[in-house]
Coordinates of C-alpha atoms in Angstrom, one line a residue:
X1090 CA 56.6 104.5 129.8
X1091 CA 57.2 101.2 128.1
X1092 CA 58.6 98.2 130.0
X1093 CA 60.3 95.4 128.1
X1094 CA 61.3 92.0 129.4
X1095 CA 63.4 89.4 127.7
X1096 CA 64.7 85.9 128.4
X1097 CA 68.2 87.2 127.5
X1098 CA 69.2 90.9 127.4
X1099 CA 72.6 92.4 127.1
X1100 CA 72.6 95.3 129.5
X1101 CA 75.8 97.5 129.7
X1102 CA 77.9 94.7 128.3
X1103 CA 76.5 92.0 130.7
X1104 CA 74.3 89.1 129.5
X1105 CA 71.3 89.0 131.8
X1106 CA 69.0 85.9 131.8
X1107 CA 66.4 87.3 132.2
X1108 CA 66.6 91.1 131.9
X1109 CA 64.4 94.1 131.6
X1110 CA 64.4 97.8 130.7
X1111 CA 62.0 100.7 130.8
X1112 CA 61.8 103.6 128.3
X1113 CA 60.3 107.0 128.4
X1114 CA 60.6 109.9 126.0
X1115 CA 63.0 107.9 123.8
X1116 CA 65.4 107.1 126.6
X1117 CA 66.2 104.2 128.9
X1118 CA 65.1 105.3 132.4
X1119 CA 65.4 101.9 134.3
X1120 CA 67.0 98.5 133.6
X1121 CA 68.3 95.5 135.4
X1122 CA 68.9 91.8 135.6
X1123 CA 66.3 89.3 136.7
X1124 CA 62.5 89.3 136.2
X1125 CA 60.8 92.6 135.4
X1126 CA 59.6 94.5 138.6
X1127 CA 56.1 94.8 137.3
X1128 CA 54.1 93.3 134.4
X1129 CA 55.9 94.2 131.2
X1130 CA 54.3 95.8 128.2
X1131 CA 56.3 93.5 125.9
X1132 CA 57.6 90.1 127.1
X1133 CA 60.2 88.5 124.8
X1134 CA 60.7 85.4 126.9
X1135 CA 62.2 83.3 124.1
X1136 CA 64.2 86.2 122.5
X1137 CA 67.5 88.0 122.9
X1138 CA 67.6 91.8 123.2
X1139 CA 70.8 93.6 122.3
X1140 CA 71.8 97.3 121.7
X1141 CA 70.8 98.7 118.4
X1142 CA 73.6 98.2 116.0
X1143 CA 76.0 101.1 115.1
X1144 CA 77.5 100.8 111.6
X1145 CA 80.3 103.3 111.2
X1146 CA 81.1 102.4 107.6
X1147 CA 78.4 101.7 105.1
X1148 CA 77.7 103.0 101.6
X1149 CA 74.2 101.9 101.0
X1150 CA 71.7 99.0 100.9
X1151 CA 68.4 97.8 99.6
X1152 CA 69.1 99.2 96.2
X1153 CA 69.9 102.7 97.4
X1154 CA 73.2 104.5 98.0
X1155 CA 74.5 107.2 100.3
X1156 CA 77.2 108.1 97.8
X1157 CA 75.2 110.1 95.2
X1158 CA 73.9 112.7 97.6
X1159 CA 70.2 112.0 96.7
X1160 CA 67.9 112.5 99.7
X1161 CA 65.4 109.8 98.7
X1162 CA 68.2 107.3 98.3
X1163 CA 69.7 108.1 101.6
X1164 CA 66.3 107.6 103.3
X1165 CA 65.8 104.3 101.6
X1166 CA 69.2 103.0 102.4
X1167 CA 68.9 104.0 106.1
X1168 CA 65.5 102.5 106.3
X1169 CA 66.7 99.2 104.8
X1170 CA 69.5 98.9 107.4
X1171 CA 67.2 99.9 110.3
X1172 CA 65.1 96.8 109.4
X1173 CA 68.3 94.8 109.9
X1174 CA 68.9 96.3 113.4
X1175 CA 71.2 99.2 112.5
X1176 CA 69.7 102.1 114.5
X1177 CA 72.7 104.3 114.1
X1178 CA 74.3 104.8 110.6
X1179 CA 77.3 106.9 109.7
X1180 CA 76.9 107.2 105.9
X1181 CA 80.2 106.6 104.0
X1182 CA 81.0 108.6 100.8
X1183 CA 83.6 107.5 98.2
X1184 CA 86.1 109.4 96.2
X1185 CA 84.5 112.1 94.0
X1186 CA 85.3 115.3 92.3
X1187 CA 85.7 118.4 94.6
X1188 CA 82.3 119.8 93.5
X1189 CA 80.5 116.5 93.8
X1190 CA 82.0 115.8 97.2
X1191 CA 81.0 119.2 98.5
X1192 CA 77.5 118.7 97.3
X1193 CA 77.2 115.2 98.8
X1194 CA 78.5 116.5 102.2
X1195 CA 75.9 119.3 102.2
X1196 CA 73.1 116.9 101.6
X1197 CA 74.3 114.5 104.3
X1198 CA 74.6 117.4 106.7
X1199 CA 70.9 118.1 106.1
X1200 CA 70.0 114.4 106.5
X1201 CA 72.1 114.3 109.8
X1202 CA 70.2 117.2 111.2
X1203 CA 67.0 115.3 110.3
X1204 CA 68.4 112.3 112.1
X1205 CA 68.1 110.0 109.1
X1206 CA 71.8 109.3 109.6
X1207 CA 74.2 110.1 112.4
X1208 CA 76.8 111.8 110.2
X1209 CA 79.1 111.3 107.3
X1210 CA 82.3 109.4 106.8
X1211 CA 84.6 110.6 104.0
X1212 CA 86.4 107.6 102.6
X1213 CA 88.4 109.4 100.1
X1214 CA 89.6 111.3 98.0
X1215 CA 92.9 111.3 99.9
X1216 CA 93.8 107.7 99.3
X1217 CA 96.6 105.7 97.8
X1218 CA 96.4 104.9 94.1
X1219 CA 98.2 101.7 94.8
X1220 CA 95.5 100.6 97.3
X1221 CA 92.4 102.4 96.0
X1222 CA 90.2 99.3 95.7
X1223 CA 86.9 100.3 94.2
X1224 CA 87.6 104.0 94.3
X1225 CA 88.1 105.8 91.0
X1226 CA 91.9 106.3 90.8
X1227 CA 91.4 109.2 88.4
X1228 CA 89.7 111.3 91.1
X1229 CA 92.3 110.6 93.9
X1230 CA 94.3 113.5 95.1
X1231 CA 96.6 114.7 97.8
X1232 CA 95.1 116.4 100.9
X1233 CA 94.6 120.1 100.3
X1234 CA 94.0 122.5 103.2
X1235 CA 91.5 124.6 101.3
X1236 CA 89.4 121.6 100.3
X1237 CA 89.5 120.2 103.8
X1238 CA 88.4 123.5 105.3
X1239 CA 85.6 123.9 102.7
X1240 CA 84.3 120.4 103.4
X1241 CA 84.4 120.9 107.2
X1242 CA 82.6 124.2 106.8
X1243 CA 79.9 122.7 104.6
X1244 CA 79.4 119.8 107.0
X1245 CA 79.0 122.1 110.0
X1246 CA 80.0 119.4 112.5
X1247 CA 78.3 116.5 110.8
X1248 CA 81.4 114.7 109.4
X1249 CA 82.2 112.0 111.9
X1250 CA 85.3 110.4 110.3
X1251 CA 87.8 110.9 107.5
X1252 CA 89.8 108.0 106.0
X1253 CA 93.1 108.9 104.4
X1254 CA 96.4 107.5 103.4
X1255 CA 99.1 108.9 105.7
X1256 CA 102.0 108.5 103.3
X1257 CA 100.5 111.1 100.9
X1258 CA 102.1 114.6 100.6
X1259 CA 100.1 116.9 102.9
X1260 CA 98.7 114.1 105.0
X1261 CA 100.4 115.2 108.2
X1262 CA 98.8 118.7 108.1
X1263 CA 95.5 117.0 107.1
X1264 CA 95.5 114.7 110.1
X1265 CA 96.1 117.6 112.5
X1266 CA 93.6 119.8 110.8
X1267 CA 90.8 117.1 110.8
X1268 CA 91.5 116.0 114.3
X1269 CA 91.5 119.6 115.6
X1270 CA 88.0 119.9 114.1
X1271 CA 86.9 117.0 116.5
X1272 CA 86.6 114.6 113.5
X1273 CA 88.0 111.1 113.8
X1274 CA 90.9 110.3 111.6
X1275 CA 91.2 106.8 110.1
X1276 CA 94.1 105.2 108.3
X1277 CA 93.0 103.3 105.2
X1278 CA 93.4 102.6 101.5
X1279 CA 97.1 103.1 102.2
X1280 CA 100.5 101.8 101.1
X1281 CA 102.1 103.3 104.2
X1282 CA 105.0 101.7 105.9
X1283 CA 104.8 100.5 109.6
X1284 CA 106.6 103.7 110.7
X1285 CA 104.4 106.0 108.6
X1286 CA 101.3 104.5 110.1
X1287 CA 102.8 104.8 113.6
X1288 CA 103.5 108.5 113.0
X1289 CA 100.0 109.1 111.8
X1290 CA 98.7 107.5 115.1
X1291 CA 101.0 109.9 117.1
X1292 CA 99.5 112.8 115.1
X1293 CA 96.0 111.8 116.1
X1294 CA 94.6 108.9 113.9
X1295 CA 92.5 106.6 116.0
X1296 CA 90.8 104.2 113.6
X1297 CA 92.0 101.6 111.1
X1298 CA 89.6 101.5 108.1
X1299 CA 88.7 97.8 107.3
X1300 CA 92.0 96.6 108.5
X1301 CA 93.9 94.3 106.1
X1302 CA 91.7 95.3 103.2
X1303 CA 93.1 97.9 100.8
X1304 CA 96.3 98.4 102.7
X1305 CA 99.9 97.1 102.3
X1306 CA 99.9 93.5 103.6
X1307 CA 101.8 92.1 106.5
X1308 CA 105.3 90.9 105.8
X1309 CA 107.9 89.7 108.2
X1310 CA 110.4 92.3 107.1
X1311 CA 107.9 95.0 106.2
X1312 CA 104.9 94.8 108.6
X1313 CA 103.1 97.7 107.0
X1314 CA 100.2 99.6 108.6
X1315 CA 98.1 96.7 109.8
X1316 CA 100.5 95.8 112.6
X1317 CA 100.9 99.4 113.7
X1318 CA 97.1 99.7 114.0
X1319 CA 96.6 96.4 115.8
X1320 CA 99.3 96.9 118.4
X1321 CA 98.4 100.5 119.5
X1322 CA 95.8 100.5 122.3
X1323 CA 94.6 104.0 121.1
X1324 CA 93.3 102.6 117.8
X1325 CA 90.0 100.9 117.0
X1326 CA 90.2 98.6 114.0
X1327 CA 87.3 98.0 111.6
X1328 CA 86.7 94.5 110.4
X1329 CA 84.4 93.3 107.6
X1330 CA 83.5 90.0 109.2
X1331 CA 81.4 88.8 106.2
X1332 CA 83.5 85.7 105.4
X1333 CA 84.7 87.3 102.2
X1334 CA 86.9 90.3 103.1
X1335 CA 88.8 88.6 106.0
X1336 CA 89.2 84.9 106.7
X1337 CA 87.1 83.9 109.8
X1338 CA 90.3 82.5 111.4
X1339 CA 91.9 85.9 111.1
X1340 CA 88.8 87.6 112.5
X1341 CA 89.0 85.4 115.6
X1342 CA 92.7 86.0 116.0
X1343 CA 92.3 89.8 115.8
X1344 CA 89.4 89.7 118.4
X1345 CA 91.6 87.6 120.6
X1346 CA 94.6 89.8 120.1
X1347 CA 93.2 93.2 120.7
X1348 CA 89.8 92.5 122.4
X1349 CA 86.3 93.4 121.5
X1350 CA 86.7 96.9 123.0
X1351 CA 89.0 97.7 120.0
X1352 CA 87.2 95.9 117.2
X1353 CA 84.3 97.6 115.3
X1354 CA 82.4 95.3 113.0
X1355 CA 81.3 97.1 109.9
X1356 CA 79.3 96.1 106.8
X1357 CA 81.0 98.3 104.2
X1358 CA 77.7 97.5 102.4
X1359 CA 76.8 99.0 99.1
X1360 CA 73.5 99.3 97.3
X1361 CA 73.4 95.6 96.5
X1362 CA 72.9 94.6 100.1
X1363 CA 69.5 92.8 100.4
X1364 CA 69.1 92.4 96.7
X1365 CA 69.7 89.5 94.2
X1366 CA 72.9 89.3 92.2
X1367 CA 73.2 91.8 89.4
X1368 CA 74.7 95.1 88.2
X1369 CA 75.1 98.1 90.5
X1370 CA 77.3 101.2 91.1
X1371 CA 79.4 102.5 93.9
X1372 CA 80.3 106.1 93.2
X1373 CA 81.4 106.2 89.6
X1374 CA 82.4 102.6 89.4
X1375 CA 80.3 99.8 87.9
X1376 CA 80.0 96.8 90.1
X1377 CA 78.9 93.2 89.4
X1378 CA 77.5 91.1 92.2
X1379 CA 77.9 87.3 91.8
X1380 CA 77.0 84.9 94.6
X1381 CA 76.6 87.9 96.9
X1382 CA 80.2 89.1 96.3
X1383 CA 80.5 92.6 94.9
X1384 CA 83.4 93.3 92.5
X1385 CA 84.4 96.1 90.2
X1386 CA 83.1 95.0 86.8
X1387 CA 85.7 93.2 84.8
X1388 CA 88.1 92.8 87.7
X1389 CA 88.7 90.7 90.8
X1390 CA 88.6 93.8 93.1
X1391 CA 86.1 93.6 95.9
X1392 CA 83.7 96.6 95.9
X1393 CA 82.2 96.8 99.4
X1394 CA 79.9 94.1 100.7
X1395 CA 76.3 92.9 100.6
X1396 CA 76.2 92.3 104.3
X1397 CA 73.9 93.6 107.0
X1398 CA 74.8 94.1 110.7
X1399 CA 72.5 91.4 111.9
X1400 CA 74.3 89.0 109.6
X1401 CA 77.7 90.0 111.0
X1402 CA 76.3 89.7 114.6
X1403 CA 74.9 86.3 114.0
X1404 CA 78.0 85.0 112.2
X1405 CA 80.4 86.4 114.8
X1406 CA 78.5 84.8 117.7
X1407 CA 78.7 81.5 116.0
X1408 CA 82.4 81.9 115.2
X1409 CA 83.2 82.7 118.8
X1410 CA 81.5 79.6 120.1
X1411 CA 77.9 80.7 120.6
X1412 CA 78.3 81.2 124.4
X1413 CA 77.0 84.1 126.5
X1414 CA 80.5 85.5 126.4
X1415 CA 80.4 85.4 122.6
X1416 CA 77.0 87.2 122.7
X1417 CA 78.5 90.0 124.9
X1418 CA 81.5 90.3 122.7
X1419 CA 79.4 90.6 119.5
X1420 CA 77.2 93.2 121.1
X1421 CA 80.3 95.3 121.9
X1422 CA 81.7 95.0 118.5
X1423 CA 78.5 95.8 116.6
X1424 CA 77.3 98.7 118.9
X1425 CA 79.4 99.7 121.9
X1426 CA 82.9 99.9 120.3
X1427 CA 81.9 101.7 117.1
X1428 CA 79.8 104.2 119.1
X1429 CA 82.8 105.0 121.4
X1430 CA 85.2 105.2 118.4
X1431 CA 83.1 107.9 116.9
X1432 CA 82.3 109.7 120.2
X1433 CA 78.6 108.9 119.9
X1434 CA 77.8 109.1 123.6
X1435 CA 74.0 108.3 123.7
X1436 CA 74.0 105.1 121.6
X1437 CA 75.8 101.7 121.6
X1438 CA 74.7 100.1 124.9
X1439 CA 71.6 99.5 127.0
X1440 CA 71.9 101.4 130.2
X1441 CA 70.1 104.2 132.0
X1442 CA 70.2 107.5 130.2
X1443 CA 71.0 106.1 126.7
X1444 CA 68.7 106.4 123.7
X1445 CA 66.2 103.5 123.7
X1446 CA 67.6 101.7 120.7
X1447 CA 67.5 97.9 120.8
X1448 CA 67.1 94.9 118.6
X1449 CA 65.0 91.9 119.5
X1450 CA 66.4 88.7 118.0
X1451 CA 64.8 85.3 117.8
X1452 CA 66.5 82.1 119.0
X1453 CA 68.5 81.9 115.7
X1454 CA 69.6 85.5 116.1
X1455 CA 67.5 86.8 113.3
X1456 CA 65.8 90.2 113.7
X1457 CA 62.3 90.0 115.3
X1458 CA 61.7 93.7 116.3
X1459 CA 63.6 96.9 116.3
X1460 CA 63.2 99.8 118.6
X1461 CA 64.5 103.3 117.6
X1462 CA 64.3 106.1 120.2
X1463 CA 61.7 104.3 122.2
X1464 CA 59.4 103.5 119.3
X1465 CA 58.9 100.2 117.6
X1466 CA 59.6 100.1 113.9
X1467 CA 56.9 98.6 111.7
X1468 CA 57.3 94.8 111.1
X1469 CA 59.0 94.2 107.7

């Protein structure tokens, strides 16, 4: 058994000053507010302990990518994000040919069984050409029942989420088919109207993929999908709160409007995360990173991010005022809410019975230590 004490600890959405938890066999077996009941094995008196981050939408990092279906790259990207506190990663793929996508899904299924990642997210190929962002428009296609069934079979339960554009022909059947397979359906990269988005939610869509980005914008006579996603209490909305994709004032307004229980902060990071500016790829697209902003080469189109979850956590706490309430909200949006949105029942909060995944942050909210399933990761 390992006993951890901290000057500040977020236990089950509550900020405890101090707090403590005990782990055994990779699980949390005891926890509580106040001083530890016995001498701790690790005393982080000047630190903050929060739940391990859950990134439900990320394409790579540290120079490696999830999108090519290469095992060594998947391991490197996951390890990079673990060092930044992401103890649960759902690896996002991008639009690819049917054969390539099937191969990538099979590899990620294997890596999920090995617990390198917690599953796959299919962002594409069933997206709008008008809102495709960094996806290769030549490979976009309408949802096809045979392809959907083949991918679900190959994944063998490891696909966690599928993002699609609900206005496409065949999307209604696709939403039902995917949801009936216990896979989360997300609305994104879409030119859908407000009514089309609402209908998709009625059919079973429960997530808005990086809301505002790569979707028809809000207009007072044509509110589009963003408003439909924001106003429905059944929907969790992803936000890329990196200061590039969404203005900080709008991030604050969304959090105020829908609450942290419905906002999942995501990195949408690509391979360039953690590296200097330069040339990279996401899927088949060439990407140029300048001043930490990734764009499709030769265009102004943003191509994912270079952010990490600890960066988003730190920035969000500051934007929300730096209070204990801000700390609790940030912990929910970087761990609890995304875990719940994807039905990941053993991660996302620090309470008895959960996996012992936590991040120890210093007084400036930079990562000091990371615990994964009760074991400390090596210092970086």
